Amino acid sequence: MTVKGDLRQRRAALEDEWTRWVPELRAARRSLEDGAEVRREVTDSWVRSLHTVDPGLGSAPVTDGGQVSPRWASSPLRRPVSDLAGELNSIADDAGFIAAVTDEAGTILWTCGGRVMRRRAERVNFAPGGRWDEQAMGTNALSLALRTGRPSAIFSAEHLVAALHGWACYCAPIHDPSGRILGVLDLSTTWDRSHPLAMSTVRSLVSTIETRLRAELPRQERRGPDGSGVRLTCLGTEEAALDGLRLRLRPRQMEILTLLALEPEGYPPERLRDALYGERPVSASTFKAEVSHLRRALGGQVATRRYALTTPVSCDAAEVLRALAEGDTAGALSRYRGPLLPHSEAPGIVAWREHLEVAVREAVLTSACPEHALSYGERAPYDAEIHEHALRVLDPSDVRRAIAAGRLNMALRD
């Protein structure tokens, strides 16, 4: 059989599998829309969610087998939330709510509330270890707050998953002093117990948590095991903070900071210059001026003879590489939010960008966990090999095969 004929057969089989699930998904969406005027942000989320989530799902999927105690122990939210635990528990218990705190990826790390509400919540895995991001659990208050960076409320049938139609949820994201989202605080209850003051209560509690973070987080970073006095976020975005205060850096200075963060041993001047400019004819004075600007922004914390950071730094790209080295593919994927400094054309950044992309992709392809392939596949819609791998590791009865099949069909067409 010719290659073209083989592709036709594969495409036909994939279209059959995809078509088998589409009517169910569309019917679920129509049942949510019937007789209701629905907010645009909710319908937009439905459309996104129907590609990855079955509306008939019974409960949220589990992260790390539900064993998230180590994550909570190391989370910057643990101390400020623990300080408020008594107040949170009192509010939740008295009003018939359950309170939950997630990490930045939407995994619940901590909950509190009355025994009855906690049991009800556990039926849908609204409990530590449950994944509530949009890709895993569709439209809900937690996923919208994480996606938009704004407070969100979802009531009853606004949830994509029918098992949540009896719930009302009020949620707000928690930001660190640099503006990075660390997670969300959620108050949820059954729809008949919803209360107009719930959202203002969530906002007030988050404001208190963020105030405590401003006082505590810089000290934690300076004495942390990775000494993160500088916090650098360079995957899919470009943000840097020093001791909790955001740094205003020009693109070239951000490139220098990223290169130094990824190579703690530093660079000889000529090698750093090549990593920034390649063969472009840039004068030595221009290059030294850029380094000097960064040195001033960091309070002098850049060594001179061999360019290296002399202040502790934590970097999301370095954390991805560390997770991969430890065999933690899930941890790497949760931190890998996009390409390294996506707008940069500096040769050294381009090389690191390609290295990260290849390393993460290879980790996914060698993993037997379908969640890894599905998660990466969402970011790589035209990567046929990833979607084929997802179909190999998914159970034949898993409804998510339709997602992988649809993505592969689209990749093969292009």
JSON list of C-alpha atoms in Angstrom, two decimals, residues 24-25 28 50 53-59 160-163 399:
[
{"chain": "A", "resi": 24, "resn": "GLU", "atom": "CA", "xyz": [-22.97, 13.50, 22.67]},
{"chain": "A", "resi": 25, "resn": "LEU", "atom": "CA", "xyz": [-20.82, 16.58, 23.23]},
{"chain": "A", "resi": 28, "resn": "ALA", "atom": "CA", "xyz": [-24.63, 18.20, 26.32]},
{"chain": "A", "resi": 50, "resn": "LEU", "atom": "CA", "xyz": [-15.80, 20.39, 24.82]},
{"chain": "A", "resi": 53, "resn": "VAL", "atom": "CA", "xyz": [-13.89, 17.20, 28.72]},
{"chain": "A", "resi": 54, "resn": "ASP", "atom": "CA", "xyz": [-16.88, 14.85, 28.63]},
{"chain": "A", "resi": 55, "resn": "PRO", "atom": "CA", "xyz": [-19.91, 16.67, 30.16]},
{"chain": "A", "resi": 56, "resn": "GLY", "atom": "CA", "xyz": [-20.93, 13.33, 31.65]},
{"chain": "A", "resi": 57, "resn": "LEU", "atom": "CA", "xyz": [-17.74, 13.12, 33.71]},
{"chain": "A", "resi": 58, "resn": "GLY", "atom": "CA", "xyz": [-18.49, 11.97, 37.25]},
{"chain": "A", "resi": 59, "resn": "SER", "atom": "CA", "xyz": [-15.62, 13.60, 39.13]},
{"chain": "A", "resi": 160, "resn": "LEU", "atom": "CA", "xyz": [-19.93, 22.20, 31.75]},
{"chain": "A", "resi": 161, "resn": "VAL", "atom": "CA", "xyz": [-19.95, 18.94, 33.71]},
{"chain": "A", "resi": 162, "resn": "ALA", "atom": "CA", "xyz": [-23.51, 17.90, 34.61]},
{"chain": "A", "resi": 163, "resn": "ALA", "atom": "CA", "xyz": [-22.39, 16.46, 37.97]},
{"chain": "A", "resi": 399, "resn": "VAL", "atom": "CA", "xyz": [-13.80, 8.98, 26.09]}
]
